[in-house]
mmCIF file of C-alpha atoms in Angstrom:
data_model
loop_
_atom_site.group_PDB
_atom_site.id
_atom_site.type_symbol
_atom_site.label_atom_id
_atom_site.label_comp_id
_atom_site.label_asym_id
_atom_site.label_seq_id
_atom_site.Cartn_x
_atom_site.Cartn_y
_atom_site.Cartn_z
ATOM 1 C CA MET J 1223 -20.777 1.382 8.295
ATOM 2 C CA THR J 1224 -18.708 2.963 11.341
ATOM 3 C CA LEU J 1225 -15.143 3.483 12.015
ATOM 4 C CA ASP J 1226 -14.616 2.053 15.112
ATOM 5 C CA ASN J 1227 -10.947 2.225 16.876
ATOM 6 C CA THR J 1228 -11.320 -1.231 18.056
ATOM 7 C CA PRO J 1229 -8.742 -3.520 16.450
ATOM 8 C CA GLN J 1230 -9.320 -7.169 15.838
ATOM 9 C CA THR J 1231 -6.552 -9.715 17.443
ATOM 10 C CA LEU J 1232 -5.663 -12.655 15.513
ATOM 11 C CA PRO J 1233 -5.213 -15.968 16.883
ATOM 12 C CA GLN J 1234 -1.385 -15.596 17.070
ATOM 13 C CA GLY J 1235 -1.893 -12.397 18.988
ATOM 14 C CA LEU J 1236 -1.130 -9.965 16.405
ATOM 15 C CA PRO J 1237 -3.267 -6.837 16.733
ATOM 16 C CA GLU J 1238 -4.612 -6.146 13.051
ATOM 17 C CA ASP J 1239 -7.266 -3.623 11.947
ATOM 18 C CA ARG J 1240 -9.474 -4.479 8.823
ATOM 19 C CA PHE J 1241 -11.872 -1.749 7.756
ATOM 20 C CA GLU J 1242 -13.428 -1.388 4.191
ATOM 21 C CA VAL J 1243 -13.381 2.051 1.724
ATOM 22 C CA GLY J 1244 -15.075 2.865 -1.457
ATOM 23 C CA ILE J 1245 -13.066 3.465 -4.288
ATOM 24 C CA ILE J 1246 -13.747 6.112 -7.109
ATOM 25 C CA VAL J 1247 -12.329 5.816 -10.484
ATOM 26 C CA ALA J 1248 -12.521 7.673 -13.473
ATOM 27 C CA ARG J 1249 -12.341 7.071 -17.644
ATOM 28 C CA ARG J 1250 -10.472 9.650 -19.020
ATOM 29 C CA ARG J 1251 -10.525 10.711 -22.151
ATOM 30 C CA LEU J 1252 -6.946 10.662 -24.282
ATOM 31 C CA LYS J 1253 -5.615 12.548 -27.016
ATOM 32 C CA GLY J 1254 -3.157 9.906 -28.589
ATOM 33 C CA PRO J 1255 -3.756 7.817 -31.530
ATOM 34 C CA TRP J 1256 -2.925 4.491 -29.414
ATOM 35 C CA ALA J 1257 -5.957 4.440 -26.766
ATOM 36 C CA SER J 1258 -8.758 6.507 -26.738
ATOM 37 C CA HIS J 1259 -9.402 6.294 -22.688
ATOM 38 C CA ALA J 1260 -7.497 5.580 -19.358
ATOM 39 C CA TRP J 1261 -9.005 4.007 -16.324
ATOM 40 C CA MET J 1262 -7.274 5.391 -12.955
ATOM 41 C CA PRO J 1263 -8.034 5.734 -9.200
ATOM 42 C CA VAL J 1264 -8.909 9.093 -8.108
ATOM 43 C CA ALA J 1265 -10.602 8.716 -4.886
ATOM 44 C CA ALA J 1266 -11.260 6.931 -1.590
ATOM 45 C CA LEU J 1267 -14.462 7.173 0.081
ATOM 46 C CA PRO J 1268 -14.120 6.766 4.344
ATOM 47 C CA ALA J 1269 -17.072 4.391 4.246
ATOM 48 C CA VAL J 1270 -19.059 2.324 2.033
ATOM 49 C CA PRO J 1271 -22.059 3.940 0.116
ATOM 50 C CA GLN J 1272 -24.977 2.110 -0.817
ATOM 51 C CA ALA J 1273 -24.628 1.941 -4.777
ATOM 52 C CA ALA J 1274 -23.946 -0.934 -6.730
ATOM 53 C CA PRO J 1275 -20.312 -1.421 -8.148
ATOM 54 C CA TRP J 1276 -19.431 -0.050 -11.025
ATOM 55 C CA THR J 1277 -22.633 3.117 -10.696
ATOM 56 C CA GLN J 1278 -21.507 6.266 -12.720
ATOM 57 C CA LEU J 1279 -21.170 9.233 -10.723
ATOM 58 C CA SER J 1280 -20.326 11.701 -13.331
ATOM 59 C CA GLU J 1281 -20.049 12.465 -16.996
ATOM 60 C CA THR J 1282 -18.315 15.108 -19.169
ATOM 61 C CA GLU J 1283 -16.700 15.088 -22.319
ATOM 62 C CA GLU J 1284 -13.556 14.725 -21.044
ATOM 63 C CA GLU J 1285 -14.316 11.943 -18.342
ATOM 64 C CA ALA J 1286 -16.335 9.597 -16.592
ATOM 65 C CA THR J 1287 -16.425 8.737 -12.955
ATOM 66 C CA PHE J 1288 -17.705 5.718 -11.319
ATOM 67 C CA TYR J 1289 -18.001 4.190 -7.899
ATOM 68 C CA ALA J 1290 -15.660 0.855 -8.581
ATOM 69 C CA GLY J 1291 -17.017 -0.753 -5.165
ATOM 70 C CA ALA J 1292 -15.616 -1.476 -1.915
ATOM 71 C CA HIS J 1293 -12.352 -2.757 -0.624
ATOM 72 C CA GLU J 1294 -10.881 -3.719 2.455
ATOM 73 C CA VAL J 1295 -7.690 -1.873 3.874
ATOM 74 C CA THR J 1296 -5.935 -4.362 6.212
ATOM 75 C CA LEU J 1297 -3.521 -2.447 8.736
ATOM 76 C CA HIS J 1298 -0.703 -4.655 10.158
ATOM 77 C CA ILE J 1299 1.185 -4.137 13.494
ATOM 78 C CA ALA J 1300 4.733 -4.539 11.827
ATOM 79 C CA GLU J 1301 4.102 -1.585 9.428
ATOM 80 C CA THR J 1302 2.884 1.296 11.926
ATOM 81 C CA SER J 1303 6.343 3.058 11.537
ATOM 82 C CA HIS J 1304 5.379 3.205 7.324
ATOM 83 C CA TYR J 1305 2.164 4.354 8.362
ATOM 84 C CA ARG J 1306 3.721 7.150 10.117
ATOM 85 C CA ASP J 1307 5.682 8.408 7.371
ATOM 86 C CA ASN J 1308 2.422 8.094 5.164
ATOM 87 C CA LEU J 1309 0.506 10.461 7.917
ATOM 88 C CA VAL J 1310 3.599 12.955 8.132
ATOM 89 C CA SER J 1311 4.088 13.020 4.358
ATOM 90 C CA GLY J 1312 2.022 16.345 3.925
ATOM 91 C CA ARG J 1313 -0.112 14.128 1.653
ATOM 92 C CA PRO J 1314 -1.478 11.221 2.670
ATOM 93 C CA SER J 1315 -2.864 9.010 0.789
ATOM 94 C CA LEU J 1316 -4.033 5.408 0.030
ATOM 95 C CA TRP J 1317 -2.759 3.333 -3.059
ATOM 96 C CA VAL J 1318 -5.333 1.593 -5.082
ATOM 97 C CA THR J 1319 -4.168 -0.829 -7.833
ATOM 98 C CA LEU J 1320 -7.022 -1.730 -10.469
ATOM 99 C CA HIS J 1321 -6.413 -5.280 -12.121
ATOM 100 C CA ALA J 1322 -7.794 -5.933 -15.897
ATOM 101 C CA THR J 1323 -10.157 -8.631 -15.768
ATOM 102 C CA ALA J 1324 -11.299 -8.211 -19.448
ATOM 103 C CA ASP J 1325 -10.768 -6.236 -22.532
ATOM 104 C CA ASP J 1326 -11.703 -2.442 -21.003
ATOM 105 C CA THR J 1327 -12.792 -4.071 -17.851
ATOM 106 C CA TYR J 1328 -11.162 -3.672 -14.079
ATOM 107 C CA GLU J 1329 -11.837 -4.550 -10.481
ATOM 108 C CA VAL J 1330 -10.157 -2.844 -7.536
ATOM 109 C CA ALA J 1331 -7.462 -5.451 -6.651
ATOM 110 C CA SER J 1332 -6.339 -4.057 -3.557
ATOM 111 C CA VAL J 1333 -5.835 -0.760 -1.402
ATOM 112 C CA THR J 1334 -3.136 -0.368 1.192
ATOM 113 C CA ALA J 1335 -2.183 2.755 3.737
ATOM 114 C CA ASP J 1336 1.704 1.558 3.544
ATOM 115 C CA PRO J 1337 3.406 3.882 1.226
ATOM 116 C CA TYR J 1338 6.521 1.556 0.509
ATOM 117 C CA GLU J 1339 3.733 -1.508 -0.234
ATOM 118 C CA GLY J 1340 2.082 1.185 -2.513
ATOM 119 C CA GLU J 1341 5.259 1.792 -4.146
ATOM 120 C CA SER J 1342 6.348 -1.736 -4.788
ATOM 121 C CA MET J 1343 2.718 -2.307 -5.872
ATOM 122 C CA ALA J 1344 3.298 0.327 -9.207
ATOM 123 C CA GLU J 1345 6.487 -1.954 -10.312
ATOM 124 C CA GLY J 1346 4.106 -4.529 -11.341
ATOM 125 C CA ILE J 1347 2.958 -4.632 -15.001
ATOM 126 C CA GLY J 1348 -0.439 -4.573 -16.714
ATOM 127 C CA GLU J 1349 -1.735 -2.854 -13.144
ATOM 128 C CA ILE J 1350 -2.816 0.429 -12.457
ATOM 129 C CA VAL J 1351 -1.723 1.757 -9.351
ATOM 130 C CA GLU J 1352 -2.316 5.363 -8.038
ATOM 131 C CA ALA J 1353 -2.271 7.214 -4.931
ATOM 132 C CA VAL J 1354 -5.193 8.892 -4.125
ATOM 133 C CA PRO J 1355 -5.972 11.133 -1.134
ATOM 134 C CA MET J 1356 -6.633 9.398 2.149
ATOM 135 C CA PRO J 1357 -9.941 10.777 3.756
ATOM 136 C CA PRO J 1358 -9.585 12.804 7.260
ATOM 137 C CA GLU J 1359 -11.893 9.593 8.482
ATOM 138 C CA VAL J 1360 -9.558 7.204 7.693
ATOM 139 C CA GLN J 1361 -6.347 9.339 8.552
ATOM 140 C CA ALA J 1362 -7.986 9.472 12.249
ATOM 141 C CA LYS J 1363 -7.993 5.560 12.087
ATOM 142 C CA LEU J 1364 -4.460 5.146 11.047
ATOM 143 C CA LEU J 1365 -3.168 7.360 13.538
ATOM 144 C CA ALA J 1366 -5.369 5.574 16.433
ATOM 145 C CA PHE J 1367 -4.097 2.273 15.250
ATOM 146 C CA PHE J 1368 -0.229 3.938 14.742
ATOM 147 C CA GLU J 1369 -0.368 5.245 18.693
ATOM 148 C CA ALA J 1370 -1.964 2.138 20.002
ATOM 149 C CA PHE J 1371 0.735 0.028 18.724
ATOM 150 C CA HIS J 1372 3.545 1.397 17.632
ATOM 151 C CA ILE J 1373 6.830 0.498 19.203
ATOM 152 C CA GLU J 1374 9.871 2.593 18.401
ATOM 153 C CA ARG J 1375 12.595 0.502 17.461
ATOM 154 C CA ARG J 1376 16.333 1.755 17.623
ATOM 155 C CA PHE J 1377 18.784 0.776 14.989
ATOM 156 C CA GLU J 1378 21.828 -1.207 15.618
ATOM 157 C CA LYS J 1379 24.688 -1.584 13.169
ATOM 158 C CA ARG J 1380 25.951 -5.051 13.407
ATOM 159 C CA LYS J 1381 29.430 -5.373 13.927
ATOM 160 C CA ARG J 1382 31.334 -8.015 11.995
ATOM 161 C CA ASP J 1383 33.904 -10.125 12.939
ATOM 162 C CA ARG J 1384 37.186 -9.084 12.072
ATOM 163 C CA ALA J 1385 39.116 -11.287 9.937
ATOM 164 C CA ASP J 1386 42.320 -13.135 10.725
ATOM 165 C CA PRO J 1387 44.736 -12.828 8.358
ATOM 166 C CA GLU J 1388 46.987 -15.599 9.986
ATOM 167 C CA ALA J 1389 43.986 -18.191 9.395
ATOM 168 C CA LEU J 1390 43.676 -16.960 5.793
ATOM 169 C CA ALA J 1391 47.633 -17.603 5.532
ATOM 170 C CA ARG J 1392 47.490 -21.178 6.640
ATOM 171 C CA ARG J 1393 44.991 -22.370 4.079
ATOM 172 C CA ALA J 1394 46.535 -24.610 1.547
ATOM 173 C CA PRO J 1395 47.394 -23.242 -1.791
ATOM 174 C CA GLY J 1396 43.971 -23.657 -4.283
ATOM 175 C CA THR J 1397 41.611 -23.921 -1.316
ATOM 176 C CA GLN J 1398 40.838 -19.831 -1.626
ATOM 177 C CA GLY J 1399 37.346 -19.251 -0.018
ATOM 178 C CA LYS J 1400 36.373 -22.903 1.078
ATOM 179 C CA PRO J 1401 36.147 -23.651 4.318
ATOM 180 C CA GLU J 1402 38.797 -25.982 6.272
#
């Protein structure tokens, strides 16, 4: 697979870019009495390898790593400022969610480059969410998308209408808060 910088255009005219990354997960041995091991995403590959999903890559006494499969990352024009925040964070990341499909069996449920979406995914119960380092090739793709589509929006604080104390005083007793 090649990582080109050509955004796809949706029928509504909003640019969107989609590409696939390969996800590496680890099964780590635990020392507690309640569970023998834990699964967690550990890396993202910039392209999809020829390996079949759930191919074991390595194994030690403490950890086994697996290629979990490919998953699509979608970039949205409305989130370009989020991508910028991710890129300048000092540790650009992809957030990977694993979803349990059966007893001790998982699948990659989602992958995002939006740090705020990644944070909200971590609030779910029963899913495993980890931020993994973003490969340089994906960083370049994210930067190209940001540069092509970001529009800086100035924050404007809304001005509220002042309350009219005389209108409030004219209301009949017992109608507090009810419109006239």
